[in-house]
PDB file of C-alpha atoms in Angstrom:
ATOM      1  CA  MET A   1      72.375 -61.255-143.291  1.00  0.00           C
ATOM      2  CA  GLU A   2      72.531 -58.219-141.009  1.00  0.00           C
ATOM      3  CA  ALA A   3      70.139 -56.277-143.241  1.00  0.00           C
ATOM      4  CA  CYS A   4      67.607 -59.121-143.358  1.00  0.00           C
ATOM      5  CA  ASP A   5      67.810 -59.461-139.587  1.00  0.00           C
ATOM      6  CA  ALA A   6      67.181 -55.716-139.163  1.00  0.00           C
ATOM      7  CA  LEU A   7      64.118 -55.908-141.420  1.00  0.00           C
ATOM      8  CA  SER A   8      62.827 -58.953-139.560  1.00  0.00           C
ATOM      9  CA  VAL A   9      63.265 -57.355-136.129  1.00  0.00           C
ATOM     10  CA  ALA A  10      61.488 -54.184-137.312  1.00  0.00           C
ATOM     11  CA  GLY A  11      58.521 -56.303-138.400  1.00  0.00           C
ATOM     12  CA  GLY A  12      56.162 -55.792-141.285  1.00  0.00           C
ATOM     13  CA  SER A  13      58.587 -57.095-143.914  1.00  0.00           C
ATOM     14  CA  THR A  14      57.670 -60.066-146.066  1.00  0.00           C
ATOM     15  CA  PHE A  15      59.400 -61.884-148.863  1.00  0.00           C
ATOM     16  CA  HIS A  16      57.326 -64.046-151.158  1.00  0.00           C
ATOM     17  CA  ILE A  17      58.837 -66.538-153.525  1.00  0.00           C
ATOM     18  CA  SER A  18      56.823 -69.069-155.471  1.00  0.00           C
ATOM     19  CA  GLY A  19      56.823 -71.171-158.574  1.00  0.00           C
ATOM     20  CA  PHE A  20      57.485 -74.635-159.838  1.00  0.00           C
ATOM     21  CA  GLY A  21      54.097 -75.821-158.628  1.00  0.00           C
ATOM     22  CA  THR A  22      54.167 -74.196-155.185  1.00  0.00           C
ATOM     23  CA  ASP A  23      52.337 -70.942-154.479  1.00  0.00           C
ATOM     24  CA  GLU A  24      54.382 -70.010-151.402  1.00  0.00           C
ATOM     25  CA  TRP A  25      57.845 -71.320-150.601  1.00  0.00           C
ATOM     26  CA  PRO A  26      58.839 -71.626-146.921  1.00  0.00           C
ATOM     27  CA  PHE A  27      60.896 -68.418-146.772  1.00  0.00           C
ATOM     28  CA  ASP A  28      61.420 -66.106-143.828  1.00  0.00           C
ATOM     29  CA  VAL A  29      62.945 -62.635-143.914  1.00  0.00           C
ATOM     30  CA  ALA A  30      65.526 -63.100-141.139  1.00  0.00           C
ATOM     31  CA  TYR A  31      67.515 -65.953-142.660  1.00  0.00           C
ATOM     32  CA  ASP A  32      66.094 -67.452-145.845  1.00  0.00           C
ATOM     33  CA  MET A  33      65.890 -64.100-147.578  1.00  0.00           C
ATOM     34  CA  SER A  34      69.541 -63.426-146.788  1.00  0.00           C
ATOM     35  CA  THR A  35      70.556 -66.512-148.798  1.00  0.00           C
ATOM     36  CA  PHE A  36      68.856 -64.967-151.815  1.00  0.00           C
ATOM     37  CA  MET A  37      69.921 -61.357-151.280  1.00  0.00           C
ATOM     38  CA  GLU A  38      73.622 -62.198-150.956  1.00  0.00           C
ATOM     39  CA  GLN A  39      73.403 -63.689-154.450  1.00  0.00           C
ATOM     40  CA  LEU A  40      71.244 -60.952-155.989  1.00  0.00           C
ATOM     41  CA  PRO A  41      74.107 -58.798-157.381  1.00  0.00           C
ATOM     42  CA  PRO A  42      75.722 -61.644-159.387  1.00  0.00           C
ATOM     43  CA  LEU A  43      72.269 -62.947-160.386  1.00  0.00           C
ATOM     44  CA  LEU A  44      71.188 -59.566-161.718  1.00  0.00           C
ATOM     45  CA  ALA A  45      74.497 -59.067-163.532  1.00  0.00           C
ATOM     46  CA  GLY A  46      74.297 -62.540-165.105  1.00  0.00           C
ATOM     47  CA  VAL A  47      70.704 -62.087-166.221  1.00  0.00           C
ATOM     48  CA  ARG A  48      71.456 -58.637-167.674  1.00  0.00           C
ATOM     49  CA  GLU A  49      74.482 -60.001-169.541  1.00  0.00           C
ATOM     50  CA  ARG A  50      72.409 -62.953-170.770  1.00  0.00           C
ATOM     51  CA  ARG A  51      74.686 -65.593-169.328  1.00  0.00           C
ATOM     52  CA  GLU A  52      73.885 -68.646-167.250  1.00  0.00           C
ATOM     53  CA  VAL A  53      73.865 -68.035-163.512  1.00  0.00           C
ATOM     54  CA  ALA A  54      72.726 -70.106-160.530  1.00  0.00           C
ATOM     55  CA  VAL A  55      71.322 -69.194-157.128  1.00  0.00           C
ATOM     56  CA  ASP A  56      71.777 -71.684-154.303  1.00  0.00           C
ATOM     57  CA  LEU A  57      68.958 -71.380-151.780  1.00  0.00           C
ATOM     58  CA  TYR A  58      70.772 -73.469-149.205  1.00  0.00           C
ATOM     59  CA  SER A  59      68.790 -72.718-146.048  1.00  0.00           C
ATOM     60  CA  GLN A  60      67.366 -75.743-144.255  1.00  0.00           C
ATOM     61  CA  GLY A  61      63.897 -76.627-145.459  1.00  0.00           C
ATOM     62  CA  VAL A  62      64.300 -74.790-148.773  1.00  0.00           C
ATOM     63  CA  GLU A  63      67.451 -76.429-150.197  1.00  0.00           C
ATOM     64  CA  ARG A  64      67.079 -75.856-153.898  1.00  0.00           C
ATOM     65  CA  THR A  65      69.106 -74.387-156.736  1.00  0.00           C
ATOM     66  CA  LEU A  66      67.703 -72.101-159.400  1.00  0.00           C
ATOM     67  CA  THR A  67      69.620 -71.986-162.662  1.00  0.00           C
ATOM     68  CA  PHE A  68      68.868 -69.080-165.001  1.00  0.00           C
ATOM     69  CA  ARG A  69      69.661 -69.694-168.687  1.00  0.00           C
ATOM     70  CA  PRO A  70      69.116 -67.231-171.528  1.00  0.00           C
ATOM     71  CA  PHE A  71      67.069 -68.565-174.431  1.00  0.00           C
ATOM     72  CA  GLY A  72      66.304 -65.960-177.065  1.00  0.00           C
ATOM     73  CA  ASN A  73      64.197 -63.226-175.463  1.00  0.00           C
ATOM     74  CA  LEU A  74      63.403 -65.497-172.529  1.00  0.00           C
ATOM     75  CA  THR A  75      65.218 -66.656-169.440  1.00  0.00           C
ATOM     76  CA  VAL A  76      64.539 -70.284-168.592  1.00  0.00           C
ATOM     77  CA  ILE A  77      64.741 -71.024-164.881  1.00  0.00           C
ATOM     78  CA  ARG A  78      65.378 -74.594-163.790  1.00  0.00           C
ATOM     79  CA  CYS A  79      64.691 -75.615-160.191  1.00  0.00           C
ATOM     80  CA  GLU A  80      66.605 -78.481-158.622  1.00  0.00           C
ATOM     81  CA  SER A  81      65.477 -79.644-155.177  1.00  0.00           C
ATOM     82  CA  ARG A  82      67.703 -81.249-152.548  1.00  0.00           C
ATOM     83  CA  THR A  83      64.743 -82.279-150.383  1.00  0.00           C
ATOM     84  CA  ALA A  84      61.736 -84.554-150.841  1.00  0.00           C
ATOM     85  CA  TRP A  85      59.893 -81.675-152.524  1.00  0.00           C
ATOM     86  CA  ILE A  86      59.775 -82.098-156.305  1.00  0.00           C
ATOM     87  CA  PRO A  87      59.338 -79.049-158.543  1.00  0.00           C
ATOM     88  CA  ASP A  88      56.474 -79.456-161.014  1.00  0.00           C
ATOM     89  CA  PRO A  89      57.205 -78.132-163.561  1.00  0.00           C
ATOM     90  CA  GLU A  90      60.985 -78.339-163.313  1.00  0.00           C
ATOM     91  CA  CYS A  91      61.466 -75.336-165.613  1.00  0.00           C
ATOM     92  CA  GLU A  92      59.657 -72.025-165.986  1.00  0.00           C
ATOM     93  CA  SER A  93      60.463 -69.043-168.168  1.00  0.00           C
ATOM     94  CA  LEU A  94      60.123 -65.280-168.061  1.00  0.00           C
ATOM     95  CA  GLU A  95      60.660 -62.623-170.671  1.00  0.00           C
ATOM     96  CA  HIS A  96      64.176 -61.223-170.200  1.00  0.00           C
ATOM     97  CA  GLY A  97      63.103 -57.621-169.572  1.00  0.00           C
ATOM     98  CA  GLU A  98      60.407 -58.701-167.129  1.00  0.00           C
ATOM     99  CA  LEU A  99      62.934 -60.685-165.087  1.00  0.00           C
ATOM    100  CA  VAL A 100      65.438 -57.805-165.029  1.00  0.00           C
ATOM    101  CA  ALA A 101      62.676 -55.431-163.919  1.00  0.00           C
ATOM    102  CA  MET A 102      61.520 -57.847-161.195  1.00  0.00           C
ATOM    103  CA  LEU A 103      65.026 -58.321-159.775  1.00  0.00           C
ATOM    104  CA  SER A 104      65.788 -54.588-159.974  1.00  0.00           C
ATOM    105  CA  LYS A 105      62.559 -53.783-158.145  1.00  0.00           C
ATOM    106  CA  LEU A 106      63.432 -56.306-155.442  1.00  0.00           C
ATOM    107  CA  ALA A 107      66.812 -54.610-154.917  1.00  0.00           C
ATOM    108  CA  HIS A 108      65.199 -51.166-154.760  1.00  0.00           C
ATOM    109  CA  ASP A 109      62.391 -52.284-152.421  1.00  0.00           C
ATOM    110  CA  PHE A 110      64.886 -54.019-150.129  1.00  0.00           C
ATOM    111  CA  ALA A 111      66.996 -50.854-149.849  1.00  0.00           C
ATOM    112  CA  ARG A 112      63.856 -48.752-149.390  1.00  0.00           C
ATOM    113  CA  GLY A 113      62.832 -51.048-146.516  1.00  0.00           C
ATOM    114  CA  LEU A 114      66.188 -50.477-144.813  1.00  0.00           C
ATOM    115  CA  LYS A 115      65.769 -46.720-145.240  1.00  0.00           C
ATOM    116  CA  ALA A 116      62.215 -46.877-143.864  1.00  0.00           C
ATOM    117  CA  ILE A 117      63.395 -48.496-140.629  1.00  0.00           C
ATOM    118  CA  ASN A 118      66.206 -45.929-140.352  1.00  0.00           C
ATOM    119  CA  SER A 119      68.887 -48.588-140.617  1.00  0.00           C
ATOM    120  CA  GLU A 120      72.404 -47.237-141.105  1.00  0.00           C
ATOM    121  CA  LEU A 121      72.870 -50.144-143.512  1.00  0.00           C
ATOM    122  CA  SER A 122      70.767 -48.237-146.061  1.00  0.00           C
ATOM    123  CA  GLU A 123      73.785 -45.956-146.558  1.00  0.00           C
ATOM    124  CA  ALA A 124      76.192 -48.842-147.232  1.00  0.00           C
ATOM    125  CA  ASP A 125      76.897 -50.347-150.619  1.00  0.00           C
ATOM    126  CA  PRO A 126      75.113 -51.909-152.423  1.00  0.00           C
ATOM    127  CA  PHE A 127      71.972 -50.682-150.614  1.00  0.00           C
ATOM    128  CA  ALA A 128      72.624 -46.967-151.160  1.00  0.00           C
ATOM    129  CA  ARG A 129      73.135 -47.618-154.880  1.00  0.00           C
ATOM    130  CA  TRP A 130      70.010 -49.807-155.029  1.00  0.00           C
ATOM    131  CA  LEU A 131      67.988 -47.051-153.373  1.00  0.00           C
ATOM    132  CA  LYS A 132      69.014 -44.681-156.163  1.00  0.00           C
ATOM    133  CA  GLY A 133      67.900 -47.244-158.757  1.00  0.00           C
ATOM    134  CA  GLY A 134      71.364 -48.571-159.517  1.00  0.00           C
ATOM    135  CA  ALA A 135      70.715 -52.262-158.989  1.00  0.00           C
TER     136      ALA A 135
END
């Protein structure tokens, strides 16, 4: 949460998330992104190990759960909404390696953003490890 706040205050940072029939979800860097980033390490580990893992995007206005399930060489992602918004389609899939690469790049770019704003947080774990490519 502290890292997302630092990036938001510095300005210039964006976080785009889309899918399930919506091109741009209502996500801000200061708070909404923190709900995702705090769950990124277990998400990445679960996806790498090809086991089911869920991410709860609980911030007000977003309120949805993404469940990642391995299926052969794919990962099927199911979106469950807790608001009036209805995902269409309810499930999407990505090739396993593509998803791992996307999540790893997010971790690296996040840590790189902290380093770019000279945040001391960039030297803390897991950000220092992410910066070195160890997401």
